[in-house]
């Protein structure tokens, strides 16, 4: 049915768009980057009557059809000067749009632009020439985007989930890049809540960041030092360098940190069987990690139409050790003391990984070509040693020791090709992607309490997509379809297990419509997508937590298919989004008894549980009032999900409110003050119930010196230790309530840059969804 619909619609567009003469060209901005979603119109002279119209595609390319003579080309885009060209040739070549600034003597009069608007498939926020230029780092800036939150390089889009990040169309692979990127170097940010057919069906959201053009050549560097106190003092140091000469660009990065962390959690588990079991655990562990990372990339841009490059990343975590302090547990049977337990031990998980990317990006005539090849290799070890002392009621003290070790090895290769071309008064894009994954998991428990495991997952994944976009007057339409074929073979001790091996063939459609109504921009989009479980969730071994808590994977997990419908509207500094999602066989974290004869042991295991429906709404206000730039975001999540509870099936449909109020003050002497706060209310999220509200207040002061080459920033986060709250997980006859104790932190960042330039690397990466599953 989906394929038939796509064929009929394409045929309809072909009939409508047939014409004798094709006019085509490519639009770029002042940074020489392709400019998508620009309005392109042919006008018939002398009365400037509308003849044909379209929008530029992701590569800035466009094509129009007309058989009339004496035409005028008009190209416009919000934030840029409108261009008029007399039509003398079918090929317009490359057309550059300049920012909409007027220079009067030494005074620059900046256009009064809306900061956030709907354009094509994205919510576009203009950064250049707005107060957002002074937000700070890339993370700081993204936290100012409506419905977006960023922390430690992980970017969450409300109503969609964790988004993939692109900088100048290159996939971000190191979370520190957003911290290294200054908001003053960013031109615009595009947030795509419903990624189209060109993206993997597992991608939940996409955030595209485009930077300003860097004029300088030669050598430049950017040095960042950060120290933070939360549990102890830790430090971070990052050095980025770049050498640029003509079309050649060489850049690199050295990064090191030694963060401290802790687990301070109260956990209460109740199991309702023939008897009622209650476990009260006080969990406390301190952690110290060491992270090392290096990057080297080189690329050469022959001209505006052709560039090639390669990028290598080496990441090493020599130490990620948790020291588990005396952890106390009390077990009750029918409210009568059954056993007391004390546990202590340690766990260490060193990791090494290598990542390689090569790319070609170019244009041959009207054909746009984007090719990426990727390789990824990683090796993780985990060593664990626990000593437990327990005393049964009316019994004597007993003791046992548990030691285990596990190894995870990953090998991954991928290639991706995207081709674009003007067609039928619009633009067509098509391409394919292939990836191969080999994951080996080994687990050994010396005491034989848990079964040893040697499993292997080998996956071959291939996909193809077709996407077409064109305009019908003011209405912009985009239709896409994506096919994915995945073969997953599961092995235990070298023997293929048919029950846990699968083959998937799936088709995912996507449709996007956008329309301006006066000064209001409207957009409606639909995508079909999938949530494939990570390889960690598919493991077959059981991990030992303590005497009463084990954690396992589930090789029988099925992917969850998702349908997403999204509506966006923007008017000046007001933005609104409404979103509905339906999940088939939603994947949730479950909790069950480890075995019938050991009901006191809780086994945490992921499972497919029923269908999930969720509705999200976001309303954001972002005015500027003198030195004060506030942003108020009001967000609501309402779900309908049947959950198994000790009292039978219940509909978890209590709404959750999420409110964010960010304030920026431009103080005298160039000091920037940020006062930010957020609140999450009680309510239901999947099978979890937020029993308490969580909130936080953060402060930040920033001052630049030496013509912005040196910057100092002081920051305080979660000043009132209020960001954690009681949460209860429901799973059949068992409930698990937990609260992680929060702790405020203070940090100081010093950054110095010399002739800092942004790498022109354009590789976008292949097989990103498969790498993320690792």
XYZ file of C-alpha atoms in Angstrom:
774
model
C 0.000 0.000 0.000
C 2.820 2.405 0.896
C 4.733 1.589 -2.298
C 1.585 2.062 -4.441
C 0.911 5.447 -2.820
C 4.466 6.604 -3.524
C 4.321 5.483 -7.194
C 0.984 7.224 -7.797
C 2.182 10.458 -6.216
C 5.431 10.478 -8.171
C 3.502 9.904 -11.411
C 1.143 12.766 -10.546
C 4.062 15.129 -9.960
C 5.604 14.001 -13.238
C 2.449 14.888 -15.174
C 2.097 18.251 -13.424
C 5.770 19.141 -13.725
C 6.309 18.228 -17.400
C 7.703 21.180 -19.407
C 9.936 21.893 -22.361
C 12.807 23.940 -20.884
C 14.650 23.180 -17.638
C 16.275 26.031 -15.709
C 18.708 25.000 -12.957
C 21.350 26.364 -10.621
C 22.910 26.157 -7.150
C 22.556 28.631 -4.268
C 25.279 29.214 -1.672
C 25.606 31.588 1.282
C 28.470 33.968 2.054
C 30.332 31.044 3.702
C 30.235 29.151 0.390
C 27.942 26.567 2.037
C 24.893 25.260 0.133
C 21.776 27.227 1.108
C 18.736 24.932 1.413
C 15.056 25.965 1.436
C 15.582 29.214 -0.480
C 12.522 30.324 -2.458
C 13.166 30.287 -6.218
C 10.569 31.823 -8.548
C 10.341 32.449 -12.301
C 8.385 35.611 -13.190
C 7.036 36.412 -16.668
C 7.897 39.921 -17.866
C 6.839 42.674 -18.178
C 4.143 42.244 -15.493
C 6.127 39.935 -13.133
C 3.402 37.283 -13.290
C 4.194 34.084 -11.410
C 5.279 31.380 -13.855
C 6.952 28.629 -11.754
C 8.399 28.204 -8.267
C 10.390 25.777 -6.160
C 12.799 25.636 -3.204
C 16.462 24.703 -3.144
C 17.297 21.255 -1.813
C 19.784 20.291 0.901
C 22.651 20.867 -1.533
C 21.325 24.312 -2.551
C 20.352 22.999 -6.006
C 17.110 23.839 -7.791
C 15.377 23.348 -11.119
C 12.275 24.922 -12.729
C 10.361 24.297 -15.930
C 8.787 26.800 -18.326
C 8.237 27.198 -22.056
C 7.670 30.966 -21.989
C 10.248 33.558 -23.113
C 11.317 36.793 -21.377
C 11.591 35.525 -17.763
C 13.005 36.960 -14.528
C 14.514 34.812 -11.757
C 13.874 35.828 -8.122
C 15.651 34.100 -5.207
C 14.835 34.952 -1.590
C 15.477 33.518 1.862
C 14.860 34.976 5.308
C 18.039 36.684 6.529
C 19.480 37.241 3.029
C 19.222 39.872 0.340
C 16.770 39.014 -2.444
C 18.441 38.409 -5.836
C 16.891 39.163 -9.254
C 18.487 37.805 -12.459
C 17.348 38.189 -16.062
C 16.993 34.725 -17.594
C 19.499 34.490 -20.452
C 20.654 30.900 -19.981
C 19.191 27.593 -18.857
C 22.093 27.071 -16.405
C 22.346 29.820 -13.776
C 25.503 28.291 -12.271
C 26.345 29.194 -8.662
C 24.394 32.080 -7.113
C 25.571 33.576 -3.797
C 23.143 35.221 -1.355
C 24.536 37.830 1.030
C 23.311 38.548 4.607
C 20.571 41.170 4.835
C 22.711 43.897 6.470
C 22.887 47.512 5.342
C 26.145 49.391 5.926
C 25.840 53.134 6.598
C 29.286 54.608 7.136
C 30.680 52.709 10.097
C 27.255 51.649 11.392
C 25.864 48.221 10.575
C 22.066 48.151 10.587
C 21.069 44.546 11.260
C 17.846 43.115 9.959
C 15.096 42.590 12.526
C 14.937 38.817 12.077
C 12.898 36.263 13.977
C 15.308 34.052 15.933
C 13.354 30.845 15.339
C 11.251 29.965 12.323
C 9.940 26.903 10.502
C 11.672 26.285 7.181
C 11.252 23.104 5.146
C 11.638 20.065 7.411
C 13.417 21.966 10.197
C 13.016 24.479 12.990
C 15.705 27.027 12.081
C 17.208 29.347 14.690
C 19.269 32.262 13.393
C 22.351 32.825 15.578
C 24.344 35.380 13.599
C 23.498 38.992 14.485
C 21.430 37.949 17.535
C 22.135 37.842 21.266
C 22.548 34.075 20.935
C 26.021 34.725 19.517
C 27.151 35.332 23.121
C 25.622 32.167 24.593
C 29.051 30.575 25.178
C 29.873 27.060 23.987
C 27.922 24.922 21.568
C 26.303 23.170 24.530
C 25.317 26.509 26.069
C 23.813 27.633 22.780
C 21.763 24.469 22.191
C 20.286 24.830 25.675
C 18.835 28.141 24.438
C 17.066 26.511 21.475
C 13.342 25.888 22.171
C 12.661 22.276 23.133
C 16.363 21.308 23.075
C 18.617 20.423 26.008
C 22.324 19.637 25.825
C 24.633 18.188 28.443
C 28.114 16.712 27.974
C 27.601 16.486 24.215
C 24.327 14.542 24.458
C 21.544 16.584 22.855
C 17.928 15.749 23.660
C 15.040 17.050 21.534
C 11.820 17.127 23.552
C 9.262 14.704 22.156
C 11.807 13.007 19.887
C 14.761 11.826 21.990
C 18.534 11.935 21.625
C 19.455 13.640 18.359
C 22.321 13.111 15.948
C 24.515 16.215 15.639
C 26.049 17.540 12.423
C 28.455 20.486 12.116
C 28.627 21.763 8.532
C 27.067 18.423 7.459
C 29.737 16.391 9.287
C 28.546 13.920 11.916
C 29.880 14.833 15.380
C 31.662 11.842 16.886
C 33.255 13.377 19.959
C 31.019 14.954 22.590
C 33.686 17.544 23.415
C 33.236 19.180 20.003
C 30.141 21.059 21.150
C 32.071 22.434 24.113
C 34.989 23.431 21.879
C 32.709 25.219 19.417
C 32.057 28.864 20.264
C 28.561 30.230 19.727
C 30.135 33.309 18.092
C 31.251 31.068 15.221
C 27.773 29.621 14.612
C 25.537 31.015 11.887
C 22.352 28.970 12.363
C 20.995 25.823 13.979
C 18.422 23.535 12.359
C 16.417 21.049 14.459
C 14.662 18.237 12.571
C 12.128 16.415 14.751
C 10.970 14.073 11.977
C 14.082 13.084 9.975
C 13.245 12.118 6.394
C 14.176 9.139 4.248
C 17.854 10.098 3.841
C 18.450 9.345 7.533
C 18.519 5.888 9.089
C 15.093 4.806 10.330
C 16.450 4.546 13.886
C 17.405 8.254 14.011
C 15.014 10.073 16.359
C 16.040 13.672 15.666
C 18.745 15.618 13.844
C 20.443 18.862 14.887
C 22.387 20.563 12.094
C 24.830 23.343 13.029
C 26.291 25.671 10.393
C 29.235 27.917 11.180
C 30.316 31.278 9.818
C 32.983 31.624 7.184
C 36.505 31.845 8.607
C 38.668 34.301 6.695
C 42.086 33.581 8.205
C 44.658 31.096 6.959
C 47.832 29.715 8.483
C 48.124 28.100 11.906
C 45.616 28.542 14.707
C 44.859 26.852 17.991
C 42.259 26.788 20.731
C 43.191 25.829 24.303
C 40.560 25.050 26.937
C 41.134 24.311 30.612
C 38.299 23.392 32.936
C 38.232 22.457 36.596
C 35.125 21.336 38.448
C 34.193 20.498 41.991
C 31.284 18.168 42.611
C 32.506 15.083 44.412
C 36.202 16.026 44.242
C 38.226 18.427 42.134
C 38.655 17.131 38.598
C 40.295 18.720 35.569
C 39.850 18.715 31.812
C 42.238 19.970 29.169
C 41.669 20.190 25.449
C 43.957 21.474 22.698
C 42.687 21.956 19.137
C 44.854 23.109 16.261
C 44.203 23.898 12.622
C 46.421 24.696 9.659
C 44.820 26.076 6.518
C 46.454 27.069 3.255
C 44.429 27.536 0.094
C 42.229 24.455 -0.307
C 44.226 22.334 2.170
C 43.017 21.965 5.741
C 44.717 20.019 8.548
C 43.265 19.873 12.043
C 43.760 17.859 15.208
C 42.705 17.551 18.818
C 44.227 16.333 22.088
C 41.899 15.782 25.014
C 42.314 14.474 28.554
C 40.211 14.443 31.706
C 39.956 12.650 35.062
C 36.360 13.092 36.264
C 34.991 11.859 39.573
C 31.501 10.533 40.031
C 29.391 8.691 42.567
C 26.349 6.483 42.946
C 24.334 7.394 46.016
C 20.995 5.690 45.673
C 18.219 4.345 47.839
C 16.502 1.361 46.236
C 13.353 -0.368 47.513
C 12.005 -3.451 45.732
C 8.716 -5.149 46.555
C 7.649 -8.524 45.109
C 4.122 -9.821 45.538
C 4.066 -13.616 45.190
C 2.833 -16.246 47.668
C 4.668 -14.113 50.161
C 5.403 -10.399 50.069
C 9.130 -9.676 49.823
C 10.602 -6.227 50.517
C 14.243 -5.332 49.890
C 15.697 -2.062 51.158
C 19.114 -1.221 49.686
C 21.379 1.713 50.423
C 23.813 1.835 47.486
C 26.935 3.979 47.528
C 29.963 3.877 45.242
C 32.641 6.367 44.215
C 34.094 6.441 40.736
C 37.193 7.799 39.105
C 37.789 7.751 35.363
C 40.573 8.691 32.992
C 39.732 9.695 29.427
C 42.200 10.259 26.605
C 41.212 11.227 23.066
C 43.028 12.303 19.915
C 41.832 13.311 16.451
C 43.578 14.080 13.188
C 41.814 15.104 9.980
C 42.973 16.314 6.585
C 40.914 17.472 3.644
C 41.457 19.261 0.380
C 38.909 21.447 -1.392
C 39.789 21.595 -5.080
C 37.117 24.222 -5.709
C 33.570 24.983 -4.623
C 32.396 21.762 -6.289
C 34.874 19.111 -5.120
C 36.480 18.170 -1.799
C 37.972 14.998 -0.268
C 39.200 14.162 3.204
C 39.990 11.618 5.903
C 39.581 11.689 9.683
C 40.965 9.386 12.411
C 39.953 9.248 16.083
C 41.650 7.313 18.871
C 39.842 7.094 22.209
C 41.170 5.400 25.302
C 39.661 4.963 28.762
C 42.456 3.297 30.735
C 40.463 3.545 33.951
C 36.784 3.687 34.793
C 36.745 2.271 38.284
C 33.920 2.150 40.804
C 34.794 1.496 44.428
C 31.667 0.104 46.046
C 31.526 1.188 49.661
C 29.755 -0.932 52.300
C 26.286 -1.320 50.807
C 23.588 -2.275 53.292
C 20.498 -4.332 52.447
C 17.622 -5.531 54.599
C 15.140 -8.203 53.423
C 11.644 -8.647 54.862
C 9.220 -11.515 54.277
C 5.620 -10.511 55.028
C 6.974 -7.547 57.048
C 9.171 -9.847 59.175
C 12.978 -9.536 59.093
C 14.386 -12.252 56.835
C 18.033 -11.298 56.239
C 20.625 -8.515 56.548
C 23.423 -8.044 54.050
C 26.593 -5.958 53.640
C 28.436 -5.775 50.281
C 31.643 -4.121 49.149
C 33.920 -4.426 46.142
C 35.056 -2.768 42.929
C 34.502 -2.702 39.169
C 36.793 -1.448 36.394
C 35.953 -1.074 32.678
C 38.862 0.013 30.432
C 37.949 0.768 26.794
C 39.915 1.365 23.583
C 38.414 2.420 20.248
C 39.514 3.537 16.784
C 37.357 5.377 14.239
C 38.199 6.151 10.601
C 36.184 8.188 8.088
C 36.928 9.054 4.451
C 34.683 11.177 2.267
C 34.148 12.784 -1.116
C 31.739 15.688 -1.572
C 31.190 17.186 -4.991
C 29.028 18.395 -7.837
C 29.289 17.279 -11.455
C 27.005 19.400 -13.592
C 23.642 19.296 -11.825
C 24.519 16.105 -9.955
C 25.432 16.374 -6.247
C 27.486 13.493 -4.851
C 28.198 12.722 -1.185
C 30.160 9.549 -0.319
C 31.356 8.362 3.093
C 33.239 5.269 4.202
C 33.663 4.367 7.882
C 35.497 1.863 10.049
C 35.121 1.380 13.799
C 37.000 -0.967 16.129
C 36.556 -1.129 19.901
C 37.540 -3.371 22.793
C 36.047 -3.184 26.279
C 36.998 -5.214 29.343
C 35.118 -5.315 32.624
C 36.481 -6.746 35.860
C 34.337 -7.054 38.976
C 34.970 -8.304 42.502
C 32.367 -8.311 45.275
C 32.505 -9.546 48.878
C 29.206 -10.083 50.662
C 28.390 -10.813 54.302
C 24.826 -11.747 55.180
C 23.017 -12.871 58.307
C 19.689 -14.739 57.982
C 17.143 -14.099 60.717
C 18.019 -16.287 63.739
C 21.114 -17.464 61.825
C 24.885 -16.956 61.875
C 27.079 -14.664 59.785
C 27.958 -16.045 56.334
C 30.319 -14.762 53.665
C 30.825 -15.208 49.926
C 33.028 -13.682 47.218
C 31.987 -13.121 43.602
C 34.470 -12.341 40.821
C 33.707 -11.949 37.125
C 35.230 -10.623 33.946
C 33.842 -9.846 30.522
C 35.171 -8.742 27.139
C 33.298 -6.983 24.334
C 34.925 -6.710 20.900
C 33.357 -4.723 18.038
C 34.332 -4.591 14.370
C 32.342 -2.366 12.054
C 32.517 -1.213 8.405
C 30.092 1.025 6.506
C 29.698 2.931 3.245
C 27.080 5.539 2.311
C 26.291 7.305 -0.985
C 23.796 10.145 -1.562
C 23.096 11.653 -4.996
C 20.938 14.698 -5.727
C 19.657 16.173 -8.998
C 17.005 18.690 -10.162
C 13.940 16.914 -11.592
C 10.395 17.843 -12.679
C 10.470 21.366 -11.368
C 11.806 20.052 -8.047
C 14.738 18.112 -6.640
C 15.287 14.391 -6.240
C 17.740 12.693 -3.877
C 18.524 8.993 -3.740
C 21.211 6.765 -2.332
C 22.136 3.721 -0.325
C 24.033 2.537 2.722
C 25.717 -0.742 3.708
C 27.221 -1.803 7.031
C 28.756 -4.931 8.555
C 28.971 -5.504 12.312
C 30.741 -8.240 14.265
C 30.314 -8.164 18.068
C 31.875 -10.803 20.351
C 30.865 -10.999 24.012
C 32.587 -13.151 26.640
C 31.533 -13.428 30.298
C 33.121 -15.584 33.009
C 31.960 -15.998 36.619
C 34.603 -17.855 38.611
C 32.272 -19.148 41.338
C 29.637 -20.517 38.949
C 26.824 -18.470 40.522
C 25.974 -17.176 37.036
C 26.412 -19.043 33.753
C 29.441 -18.241 31.612
C 28.756 -16.846 28.161
C 30.536 -16.692 24.812
C 28.220 -15.160 22.230
C 28.658 -13.498 18.863
C 26.352 -11.244 16.813
C 27.062 -10.688 13.109
C 24.897 -8.261 11.197
C 24.710 -7.199 7.563
C 22.569 -4.136 6.951
C 21.745 -2.474 3.640
C 19.329 0.328 2.797
C 18.171 2.513 -0.073
C 16.161 5.719 -0.089
C 14.377 8.010 -2.537
C 13.307 11.555 -1.690
C 11.603 14.173 -3.858
C 10.791 17.823 -3.082
C 9.102 20.605 -5.011
C 6.871 23.643 -4.540
C 3.266 24.208 -5.561
C 3.038 27.966 -5.263
C 3.733 28.743 -1.597
C 3.239 25.130 -0.541
C 6.484 23.165 -0.219
C 6.149 19.371 -0.323
C 8.653 16.588 0.288
C 7.975 12.876 -0.137
C 10.386 10.078 0.731
C 10.602 6.334 1.107
C 13.344 4.220 2.681
C 13.954 0.470 2.445
C 16.118 -1.336 5.008
C 17.280 -4.974 4.904
C 19.008 -6.418 7.977
C 20.306 -9.953 8.583
C 21.352 -10.709 12.171
C 23.019 -14.029 13.042
C 23.412 -14.981 16.702
C 26.006 -17.532 17.853
C 26.701 -19.223 21.186
C 30.027 -21.057 21.516
C 30.388 -20.864 17.741
C 26.973 -22.440 17.016
C 24.328 -20.410 15.204
C 21.086 -20.136 17.216
C 18.168 -19.924 14.799
C 15.614 -18.665 17.346
C 17.698 -15.605 18.128
C 18.808 -14.922 14.534
C 16.533 -12.705 12.468
C 16.055 -11.158 9.047
C 14.204 -7.856 8.666
C 12.845 -6.172 5.552
C 11.146 -2.865 6.269
C 9.834 0.104 4.285
C 9.569 3.528 5.947
C 7.646 6.390 4.266
C 7.977 10.092 5.060
C 5.974 13.160 4.036
C 6.595 16.830 4.891
C 4.516 19.896 3.974
C 5.295 23.528 4.808
C 3.343 26.697 4.081
C 3.672 30.386 5.040
C 0.432 32.088 6.118
C 1.173 35.776 6.423
C 4.084 36.041 8.876
C 3.353 32.607 10.330
C 5.301 29.577 9.102
C 3.501 26.205 9.270
C 4.839 22.684 8.805
C 3.292 19.208 9.002
C 5.331 16.007 8.714
C 5.012 12.240 9.110
C 7.711 9.569 9.320
C 7.797 5.854 9.934
C 10.768 4.699 12.006
C 12.105 1.895 14.164
C 13.864 1.434 17.509
C 16.339 -1.428 17.272
C 17.727 -2.651 20.609
C 21.392 -1.980 21.278
C 23.832 -4.887 21.269
C 24.185 -4.539 25.030
C 20.449 -5.146 25.457
C 20.694 -8.211 23.195
C 23.420 -9.924 25.246
C 22.591 -13.301 26.777
C 24.740 -13.166 29.923
C 23.582 -12.076 33.397
C 25.593 -9.409 35.256
C 25.930 -9.591 39.032
C 24.912 -6.443 40.911
C 24.599 -7.735 44.444
C 23.126 -10.732 46.238
C 19.595 -9.538 45.454
C 19.972 -7.744 42.100
C 21.076 -9.187 38.743
C 20.949 -7.523 35.314
C 20.565 -9.310 31.977
C 20.078 -8.711 28.295
C 17.406 -10.298 26.132
C 18.449 -11.850 22.788
C 14.745 -12.286 21.922
C 14.020 -8.543 21.971
C 12.131 -7.359 18.909
C 12.521 -3.919 17.327
C 9.793 -1.411 18.103
C 8.136 0.245 15.090
C 7.243 3.906 15.538
C 4.898 6.257 13.658
C 5.515 9.974 14.219
C 3.301 12.926 13.275
C 4.544 16.456 13.957
C 3.111 19.971 13.505
C 5.226 23.126 13.788
C 4.338 26.823 13.726
C 6.425 29.954 14.250
C 5.528 33.649 14.461
C 8.248 36.185 15.246
C 9.652 35.058 18.643
C 6.902 32.500 19.344
C 7.335 28.837 18.448
C 4.867 25.936 18.824
C 5.198 22.197 18.227
C 2.670 19.388 18.673
C 3.766 15.802 18.193
C 2.121 12.381 18.369
C 3.963 9.030 18.387
C 2.766 5.436 18.364
C 5.176 2.646 19.382
C 4.442 -0.977 18.512
C 5.949 -3.455 21.001
C 7.630 -0.740 23.057
C 10.942 -1.735 24.679
C 11.095 -1.038 28.411
C 13.267 -2.063 31.355
C 11.453 -4.820 33.250
C 12.005 -6.440 36.625
C 11.173 -10.052 37.495
C 12.160 -12.810 39.885
C 15.450 -14.469 38.935
C 13.921 -17.926 39.407
C 10.995 -19.615 41.167
C 13.213 -20.994 43.928
C 15.014 -17.637 44.376
C 12.191 -15.052 44.462
C 14.223 -12.621 46.576
C 16.618 -11.972 43.664
C 15.503 -9.216 41.277
C 16.454 -9.639 37.613
C 16.460 -6.442 35.565
C 15.769 -7.382 31.945
C 14.520 -5.422 28.897
C 11.307 -6.629 27.267
C 8.733 -5.761 24.599
C 5.583 -4.683 26.451
C 2.400 -3.597 24.664
C 1.892 -0.529 22.437
C 2.704 2.979 23.605
C 0.986 6.223 22.530
C 2.486 9.604 23.464
C 1.520 13.221 22.791
C 3.947 16.136 23.196
C 3.358 19.886 23.030
C 5.919 22.700 23.213
C 5.216 26.431 23.389
C 8.204 28.765 23.528
C 8.575 32.543 23.888
C 11.951 34.167 23.111
C 11.703 37.980 23.093
C 14.512 40.469 23.717
C 13.799 43.252 26.214
C 16.722 45.660 26.468
C 19.660 43.885 28.166
C 17.386 40.968 29.121
C 16.838 38.018 26.766
C 14.441 35.515 28.362
C 13.250 32.229 26.968
C 10.229 30.510 28.478
C 9.431 26.993 27.254
C 6.266 25.211 28.354
C 6.313 21.496 27.515
C 3.757 18.764 28.169
C 3.934 14.985 27.700
C 0.791 12.852 27.846
C 0.929 9.112 27.286
C -1.491 6.187 27.129
C 0.243 2.938 28.119
C -1.085 -0.216 29.760
C 1.270 -1.427 32.495
C 1.258 -4.611 34.550
C 1.171 -3.728 38.263
C 0.650 -5.762 41.462
C -2.956 -4.509 41.358
C -3.531 -5.662 37.773
C -3.384 -3.767 34.452
C -3.328 0.015 34.808
C -3.366 2.800 32.221
C -0.343 4.992 32.943
C -1.699 8.276 31.596
C -0.769 10.907 34.179
C 0.730 13.871 32.254
C 4.253 15.178 32.870
C 5.011 18.914 32.693
C 8.458 20.170 31.765
C 9.131 23.887 32.203
C 12.326 25.783 31.391
C 13.018 29.462 32.045
C 16.361 30.722 30.725
C 17.511 34.316 31.238
C 20.490 36.100 29.751
C 21.567 39.548 30.967
C 24.114 41.664 29.121
C 25.772 43.546 31.980
C 28.241 46.446 31.844
C 31.932 45.820 31.029
C 30.996 42.979 28.684
C 29.927 40.590 31.451
C 27.293 37.998 30.505
C 25.043 36.624 33.266
C 22.837 33.560 32.784
C 20.175 32.560 35.313
C 18.543 29.316 34.228
C 15.952 27.086 35.864
C 13.847 24.054 35.001
C 11.134 21.921 36.580
C 9.811 18.419 35.808
C 6.532 17.505 37.476
C 5.163 14.198 38.702
C 3.550 11.884 36.140
C 4.035 8.735 34.058
C 6.767 8.013 31.519
C 6.399 4.547 29.979
C 6.330 2.088 32.942
C 7.940 4.618 35.291
C 6.065 6.892 37.660
C 7.669 10.155 38.769
C 6.580 10.287 42.406
C 8.167 13.681 43.095
C 8.955 16.837 41.150
C 12.576 17.620 40.251
C 13.943 21.105 39.625
C 17.204 22.988 39.287
C 18.644 26.515 39.290
C 21.930 27.269 37.495
C 24.069 30.423 37.352
C 26.850 31.421 34.973
C 29.149 34.452 34.566
C 31.309 34.972 31.486
C 33.806 37.683 30.515
C 35.924 37.963 27.357
C 39.322 39.697 27.178
C 41.941 40.536 24.551
C 39.443 41.032 21.723
C 37.659 37.800 22.601
C 40.843 35.698 22.434
C 40.698 34.968 26.177
C 37.489 34.050 28.008
C 36.742 33.170 31.634
C 33.563 31.502 32.819
C 32.262 30.625 36.294
C 29.318 28.266 36.533
C 27.213 26.781 39.310
C 24.811 23.937 38.542
C 21.935 22.509 40.599
C 22.575 25.044 43.334
C 19.870 23.656 45.645
C 20.596 19.904 45.159
C 17.079 19.479 43.835
C 17.496 17.776 40.464
C 16.693 14.213 41.587
C 13.384 12.748 42.723
C 11.745 9.466 43.684
C 10.891 7.225 40.744
C 9.054 3.868 40.706
C 9.326 1.207 37.999
C 6.315 -1.138 37.685
C 6.776 -4.620 36.236
C 4.064 -7.180 36.898
C 4.150 -8.432 40.478
C 7.180 -6.316 41.275
C 7.827 -2.618 41.904
C 11.211 -0.921 42.223
C 11.465 2.570 43.748
C 14.717 4.516 43.621
C 16.133 7.971 44.116
C 19.652 9.081 43.165
C 20.937 11.795 45.484
C 21.893 14.915 43.513
C 24.820 17.173 44.291
C 25.592 20.715 43.125
C 28.777 21.440 41.229
C 30.913 24.482 40.479
C 33.258 24.908 37.535
C 35.783 27.372 36.134
C 36.689 27.442 32.436
C 39.568 29.305 30.819
C 39.807 29.391 27.045
C 42.445 30.985 24.838
C 42.327 31.003 21.055
C 44.877 32.169 18.520
C 43.868 32.607 14.883
C 41.262 29.907 15.606
C 39.666 28.505 12.474
C 36.971 25.918 12.031
C 37.910 22.798 10.102
C 36.323 22.576 6.663
C 35.975 18.800 7.016
C 32.733 17.716 5.311
C 32.557 13.989 6.036
C 29.081 13.026 7.294
C 29.809 9.446 8.296
C 28.167 6.151 7.399
C 26.410 3.581 9.547
C 25.898 5.986 12.424
C 22.884 4.143 13.846
C 24.807 0.851 13.967
C 27.756 2.535 15.709
C 25.400 4.104 18.243
C 23.950 0.660 19.037
C 27.422 -0.370 20.209
